[in-house]
PDB file of C-alpha atoms and ligand atoms in Angstrom:
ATOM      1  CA  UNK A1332     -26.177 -12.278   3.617  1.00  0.00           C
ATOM      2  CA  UNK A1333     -22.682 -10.821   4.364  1.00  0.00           C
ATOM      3  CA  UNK A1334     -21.022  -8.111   3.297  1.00  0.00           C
ATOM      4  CA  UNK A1335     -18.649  -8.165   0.165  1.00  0.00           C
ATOM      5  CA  UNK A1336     -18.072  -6.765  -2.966  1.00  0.00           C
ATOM      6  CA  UNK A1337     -20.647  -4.490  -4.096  1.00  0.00           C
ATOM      7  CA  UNK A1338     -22.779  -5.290  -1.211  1.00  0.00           C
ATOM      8  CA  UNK A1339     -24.684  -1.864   0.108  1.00  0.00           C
ATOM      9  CA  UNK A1340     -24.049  -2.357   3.501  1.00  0.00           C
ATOM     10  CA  UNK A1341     -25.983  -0.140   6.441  1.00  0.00           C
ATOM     11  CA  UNK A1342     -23.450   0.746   9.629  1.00  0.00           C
ATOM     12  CA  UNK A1343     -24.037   2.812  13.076  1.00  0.00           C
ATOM     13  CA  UNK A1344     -20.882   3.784  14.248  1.00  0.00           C
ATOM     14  CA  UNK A1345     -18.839   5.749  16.372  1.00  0.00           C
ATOM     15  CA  UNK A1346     -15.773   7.046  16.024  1.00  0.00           C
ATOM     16  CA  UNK A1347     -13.362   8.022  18.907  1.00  0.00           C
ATOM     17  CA  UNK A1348      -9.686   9.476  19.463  1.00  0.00           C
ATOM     18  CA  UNK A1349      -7.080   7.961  21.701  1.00  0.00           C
ATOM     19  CA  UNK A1350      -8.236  10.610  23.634  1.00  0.00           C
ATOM     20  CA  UNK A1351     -11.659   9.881  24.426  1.00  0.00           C
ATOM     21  CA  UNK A1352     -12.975  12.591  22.036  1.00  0.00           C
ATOM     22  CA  UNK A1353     -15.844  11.858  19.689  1.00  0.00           C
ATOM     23  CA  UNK A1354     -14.946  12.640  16.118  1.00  0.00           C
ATOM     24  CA  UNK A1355     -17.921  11.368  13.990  1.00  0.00           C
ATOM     25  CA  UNK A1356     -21.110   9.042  14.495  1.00  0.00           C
ATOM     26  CA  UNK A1357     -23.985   8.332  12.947  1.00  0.00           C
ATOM     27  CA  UNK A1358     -25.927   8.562  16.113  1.00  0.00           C
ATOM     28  CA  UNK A1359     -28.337  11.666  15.411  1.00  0.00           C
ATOM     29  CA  UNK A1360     -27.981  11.554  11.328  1.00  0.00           C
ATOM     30  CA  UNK A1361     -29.262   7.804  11.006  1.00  0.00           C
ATOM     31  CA  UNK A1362     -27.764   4.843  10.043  1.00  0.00           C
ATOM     32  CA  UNK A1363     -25.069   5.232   7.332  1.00  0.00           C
ATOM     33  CA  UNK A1364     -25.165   3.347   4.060  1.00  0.00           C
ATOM     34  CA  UNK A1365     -22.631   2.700   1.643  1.00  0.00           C
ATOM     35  CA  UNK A1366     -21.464   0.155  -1.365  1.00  0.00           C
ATOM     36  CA  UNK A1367     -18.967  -2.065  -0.281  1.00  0.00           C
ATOM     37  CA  UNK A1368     -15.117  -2.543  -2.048  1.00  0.00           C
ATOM     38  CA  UNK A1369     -15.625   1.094  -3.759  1.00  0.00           C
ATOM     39  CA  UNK A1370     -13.237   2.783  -1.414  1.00  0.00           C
ATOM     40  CA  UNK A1371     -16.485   4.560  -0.184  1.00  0.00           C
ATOM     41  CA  UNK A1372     -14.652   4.305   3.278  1.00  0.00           C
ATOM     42  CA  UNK A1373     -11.657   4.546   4.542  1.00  0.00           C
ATOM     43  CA  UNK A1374      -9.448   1.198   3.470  1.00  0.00           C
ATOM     44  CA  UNK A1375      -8.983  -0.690   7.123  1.00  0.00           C
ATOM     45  CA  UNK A1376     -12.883  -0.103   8.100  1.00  0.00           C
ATOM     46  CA  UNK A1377     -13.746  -1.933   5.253  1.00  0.00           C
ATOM     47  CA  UNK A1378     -11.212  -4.541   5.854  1.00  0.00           C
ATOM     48  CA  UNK A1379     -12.854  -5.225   8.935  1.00  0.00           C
ATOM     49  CA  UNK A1380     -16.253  -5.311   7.529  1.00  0.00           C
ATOM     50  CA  UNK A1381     -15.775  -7.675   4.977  1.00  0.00           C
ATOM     51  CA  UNK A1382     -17.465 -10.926   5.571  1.00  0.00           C
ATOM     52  CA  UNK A1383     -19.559  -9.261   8.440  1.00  0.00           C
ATOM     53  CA  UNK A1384     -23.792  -9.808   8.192  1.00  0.00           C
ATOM     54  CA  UNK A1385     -26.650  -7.686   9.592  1.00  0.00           C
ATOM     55  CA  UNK A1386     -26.436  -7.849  13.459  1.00  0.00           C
ATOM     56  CA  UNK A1387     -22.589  -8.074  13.775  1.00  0.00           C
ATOM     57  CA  UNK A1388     -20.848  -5.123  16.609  1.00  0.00           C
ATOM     58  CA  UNK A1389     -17.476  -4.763  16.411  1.00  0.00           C
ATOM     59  CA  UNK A1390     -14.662  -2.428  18.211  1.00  0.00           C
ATOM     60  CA  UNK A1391     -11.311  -2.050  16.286  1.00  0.00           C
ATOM     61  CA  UNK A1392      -8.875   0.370  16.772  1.00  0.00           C
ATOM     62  CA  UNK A1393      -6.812   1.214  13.060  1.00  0.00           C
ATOM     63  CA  UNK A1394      -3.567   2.674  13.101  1.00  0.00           C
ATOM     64  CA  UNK A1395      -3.501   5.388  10.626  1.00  0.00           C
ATOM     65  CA  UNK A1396      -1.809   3.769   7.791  1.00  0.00           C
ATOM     66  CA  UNK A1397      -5.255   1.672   7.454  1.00  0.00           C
ATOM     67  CA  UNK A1398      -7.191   5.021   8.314  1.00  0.00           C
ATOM     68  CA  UNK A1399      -5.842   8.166   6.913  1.00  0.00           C
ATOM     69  CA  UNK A1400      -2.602   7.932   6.847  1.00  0.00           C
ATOM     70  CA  UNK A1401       0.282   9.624   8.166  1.00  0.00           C
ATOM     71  CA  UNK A1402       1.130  13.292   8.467  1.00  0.00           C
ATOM     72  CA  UNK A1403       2.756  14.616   5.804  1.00  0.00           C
ATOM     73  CA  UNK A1404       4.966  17.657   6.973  1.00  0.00           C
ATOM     74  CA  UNK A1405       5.711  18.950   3.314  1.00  0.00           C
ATOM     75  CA  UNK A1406       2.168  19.233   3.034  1.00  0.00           C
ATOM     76  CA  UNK A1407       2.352  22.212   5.227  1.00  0.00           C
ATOM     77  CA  UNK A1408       2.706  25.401   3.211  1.00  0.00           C
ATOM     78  CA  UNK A1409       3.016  29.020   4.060  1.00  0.00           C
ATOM     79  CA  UNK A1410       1.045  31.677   1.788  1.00  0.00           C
ATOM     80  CA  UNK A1411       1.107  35.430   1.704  1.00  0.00           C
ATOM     81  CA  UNK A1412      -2.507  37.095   3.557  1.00  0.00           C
ATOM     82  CA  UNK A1413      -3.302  38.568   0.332  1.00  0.00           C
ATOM     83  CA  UNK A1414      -4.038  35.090  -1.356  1.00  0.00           C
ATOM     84  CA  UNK A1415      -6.643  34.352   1.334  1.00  0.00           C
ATOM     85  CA  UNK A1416     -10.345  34.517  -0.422  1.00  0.00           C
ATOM     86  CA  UNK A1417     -11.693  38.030   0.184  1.00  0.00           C
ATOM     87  CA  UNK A1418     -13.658  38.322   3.157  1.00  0.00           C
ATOM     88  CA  UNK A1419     -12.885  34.997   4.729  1.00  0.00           C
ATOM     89  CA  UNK A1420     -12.000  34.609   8.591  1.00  0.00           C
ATOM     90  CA  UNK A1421      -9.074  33.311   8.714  1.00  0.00           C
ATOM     91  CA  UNK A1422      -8.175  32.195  12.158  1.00  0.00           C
ATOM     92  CA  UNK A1423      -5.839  28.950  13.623  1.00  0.00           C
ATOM     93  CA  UNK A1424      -8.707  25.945  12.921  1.00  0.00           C
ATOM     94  CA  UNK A1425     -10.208  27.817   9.650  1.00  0.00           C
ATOM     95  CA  UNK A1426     -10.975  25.530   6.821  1.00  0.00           C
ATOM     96  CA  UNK A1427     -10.280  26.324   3.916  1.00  0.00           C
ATOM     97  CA  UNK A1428     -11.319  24.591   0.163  1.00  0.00           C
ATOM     98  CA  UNK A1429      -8.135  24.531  -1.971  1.00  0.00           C
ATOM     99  CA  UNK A1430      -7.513  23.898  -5.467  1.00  0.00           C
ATOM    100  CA  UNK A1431      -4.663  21.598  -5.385  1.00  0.00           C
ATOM    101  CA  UNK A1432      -3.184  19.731  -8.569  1.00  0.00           C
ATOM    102  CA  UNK A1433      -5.049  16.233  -7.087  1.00  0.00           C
ATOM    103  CA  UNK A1434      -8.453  18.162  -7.133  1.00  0.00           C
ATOM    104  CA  UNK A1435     -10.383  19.968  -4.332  1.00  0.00           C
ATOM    105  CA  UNK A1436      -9.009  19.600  -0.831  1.00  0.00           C
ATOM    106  CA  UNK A1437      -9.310  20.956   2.860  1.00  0.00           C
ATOM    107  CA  UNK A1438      -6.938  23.082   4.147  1.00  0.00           C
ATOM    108  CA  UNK A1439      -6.852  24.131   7.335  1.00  0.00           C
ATOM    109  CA  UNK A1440      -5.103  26.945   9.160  1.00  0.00           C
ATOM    110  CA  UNK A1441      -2.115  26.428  11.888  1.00  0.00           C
ATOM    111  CA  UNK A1442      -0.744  29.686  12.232  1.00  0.00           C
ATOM    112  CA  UNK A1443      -1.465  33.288  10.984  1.00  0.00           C
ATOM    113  CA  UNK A1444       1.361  35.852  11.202  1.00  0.00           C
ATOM    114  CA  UNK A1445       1.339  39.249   9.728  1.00  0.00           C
ATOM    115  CA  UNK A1446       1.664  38.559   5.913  1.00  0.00           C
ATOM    116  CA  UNK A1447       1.300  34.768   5.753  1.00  0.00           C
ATOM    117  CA  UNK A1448      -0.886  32.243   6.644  1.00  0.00           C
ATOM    118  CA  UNK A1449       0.444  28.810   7.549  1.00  0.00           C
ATOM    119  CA  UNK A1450      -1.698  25.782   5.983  1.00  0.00           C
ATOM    120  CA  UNK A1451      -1.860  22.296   6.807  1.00  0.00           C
ATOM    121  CA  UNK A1452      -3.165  20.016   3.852  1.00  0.00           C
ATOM    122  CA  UNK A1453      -2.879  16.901   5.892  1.00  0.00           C
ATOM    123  CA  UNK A1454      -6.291  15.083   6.622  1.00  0.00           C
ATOM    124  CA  UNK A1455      -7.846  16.444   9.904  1.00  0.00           C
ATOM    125  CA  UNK A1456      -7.519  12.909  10.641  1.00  0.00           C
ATOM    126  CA  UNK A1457      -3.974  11.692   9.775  1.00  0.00           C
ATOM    127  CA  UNK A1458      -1.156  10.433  12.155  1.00  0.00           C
ATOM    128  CA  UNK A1459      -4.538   9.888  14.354  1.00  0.00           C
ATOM    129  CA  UNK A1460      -5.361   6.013  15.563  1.00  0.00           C
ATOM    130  CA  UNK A1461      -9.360   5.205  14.826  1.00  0.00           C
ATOM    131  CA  UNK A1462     -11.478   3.827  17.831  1.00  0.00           C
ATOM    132  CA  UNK A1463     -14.177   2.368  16.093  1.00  0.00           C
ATOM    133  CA  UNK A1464     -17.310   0.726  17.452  1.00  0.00           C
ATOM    134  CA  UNK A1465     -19.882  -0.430  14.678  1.00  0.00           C
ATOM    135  CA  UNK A1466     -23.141  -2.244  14.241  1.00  0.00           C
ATOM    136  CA  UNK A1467     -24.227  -3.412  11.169  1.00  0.00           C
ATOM    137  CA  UNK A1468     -27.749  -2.611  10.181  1.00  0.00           C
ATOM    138  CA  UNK A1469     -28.386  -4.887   7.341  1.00  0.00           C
ATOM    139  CA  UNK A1470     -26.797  -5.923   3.893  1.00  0.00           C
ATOM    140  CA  UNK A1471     -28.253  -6.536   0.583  1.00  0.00           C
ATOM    141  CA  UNK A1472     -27.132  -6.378  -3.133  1.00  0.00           C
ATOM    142  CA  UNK A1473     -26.498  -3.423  -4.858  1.00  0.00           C
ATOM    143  CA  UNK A1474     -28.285  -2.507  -7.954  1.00  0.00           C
ATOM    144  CA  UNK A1475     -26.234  -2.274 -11.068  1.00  0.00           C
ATOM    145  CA  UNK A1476     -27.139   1.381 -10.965  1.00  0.00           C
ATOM    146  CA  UNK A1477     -25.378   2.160  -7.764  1.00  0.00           C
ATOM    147  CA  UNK A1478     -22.295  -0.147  -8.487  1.00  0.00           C
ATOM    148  CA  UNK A1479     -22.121   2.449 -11.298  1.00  0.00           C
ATOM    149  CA  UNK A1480     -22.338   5.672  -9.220  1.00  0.00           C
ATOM    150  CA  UNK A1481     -20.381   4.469  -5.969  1.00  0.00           C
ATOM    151  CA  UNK A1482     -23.110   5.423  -4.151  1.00  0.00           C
ATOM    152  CA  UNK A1483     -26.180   3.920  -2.206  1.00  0.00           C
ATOM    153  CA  UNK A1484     -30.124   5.643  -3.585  1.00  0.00           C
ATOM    154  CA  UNK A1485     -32.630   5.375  -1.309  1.00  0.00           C
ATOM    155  CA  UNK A1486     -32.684   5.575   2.856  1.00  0.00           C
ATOM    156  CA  UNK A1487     -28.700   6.680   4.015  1.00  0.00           C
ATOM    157  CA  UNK A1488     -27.622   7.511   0.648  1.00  0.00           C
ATOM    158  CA  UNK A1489     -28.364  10.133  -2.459  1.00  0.00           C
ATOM    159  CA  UNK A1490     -31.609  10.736  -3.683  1.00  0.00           C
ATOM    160  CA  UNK A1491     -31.205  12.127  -7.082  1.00  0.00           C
TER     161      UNK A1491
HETATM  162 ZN1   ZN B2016     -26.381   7.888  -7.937  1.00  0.00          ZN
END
């Protein structure tokens, strides 16, 4: 069958910079699964796996409006030292989990200077162009139950 809406569709993939360097795979964790046109992954991925069936490979390269966007500079934000969590290492390339009014998101640290720290709330990934190479595993309808959750159950996805 192919892949479409509310499919659970099972991926290898690779994902590469411009540069060469490896930012994710699934090589070493498994195959990934997910359900299909939940916005389980990111929007121009699943654009290009719509319509695909178990045995496809693909390469596409998404700019990062279909990826994660682009960088946002007022998203950068100085804050004084002393409202840095207690104890944490704070260092250029720290993450950090904020509370921000859109719910939980990763911060991560550009610059530290004597009495602030400079944050960057952009995606580690945005402004970035995605090299991706895929396979698709296999495809099969998802149960009612995990069209409910967003989420696969089972091998590549929760067990709960
Ligand atoms: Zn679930």
């Amino acid at each position: 069958m192919k892949i479409t809406k509310h499919s659970v569709a099972t991926i290898e993939y690779t994902l590469t910079a411009d540069s060469g360097e490896l930012l994710d795979t699934s090589d070493g964790h498994g195959p990934l699964a997910y359900v299909h046109g939940v916005g389980a992954l990111i929007p121009g991925l699943e654009d290009e796996l719509e319509g695909r069936q178990g045995g496809d490979v693909f390469e596409v390269r998404l700019p990062p409006e279909r990826g994660y966007g682009e960088r946002d500079e007022g998203m950068i934000q100085d804050v004084s030292r002393q409202a840095m969590p207690e104890g944490a290492e704070i260092e250029v390339g720290t993450q950090l989990q904020a509370e921000t009014p859109g719910g939980m998101h990763v911060v991560t640290v550009v610059e530290v200077g004597e009495d602030h720290v400079r944050l960057d709330a952009n995606h580690p990934l945005a402004g970035q162009h995605l090299n991706f190479k895929v396979q698709v595993v296999g495809v099969r309808p998802a149960t009612p139950e995990e069209i409910e959750h967003g989420h696969v159950h089972g091998p590549g996805g929760h067990a709960h």
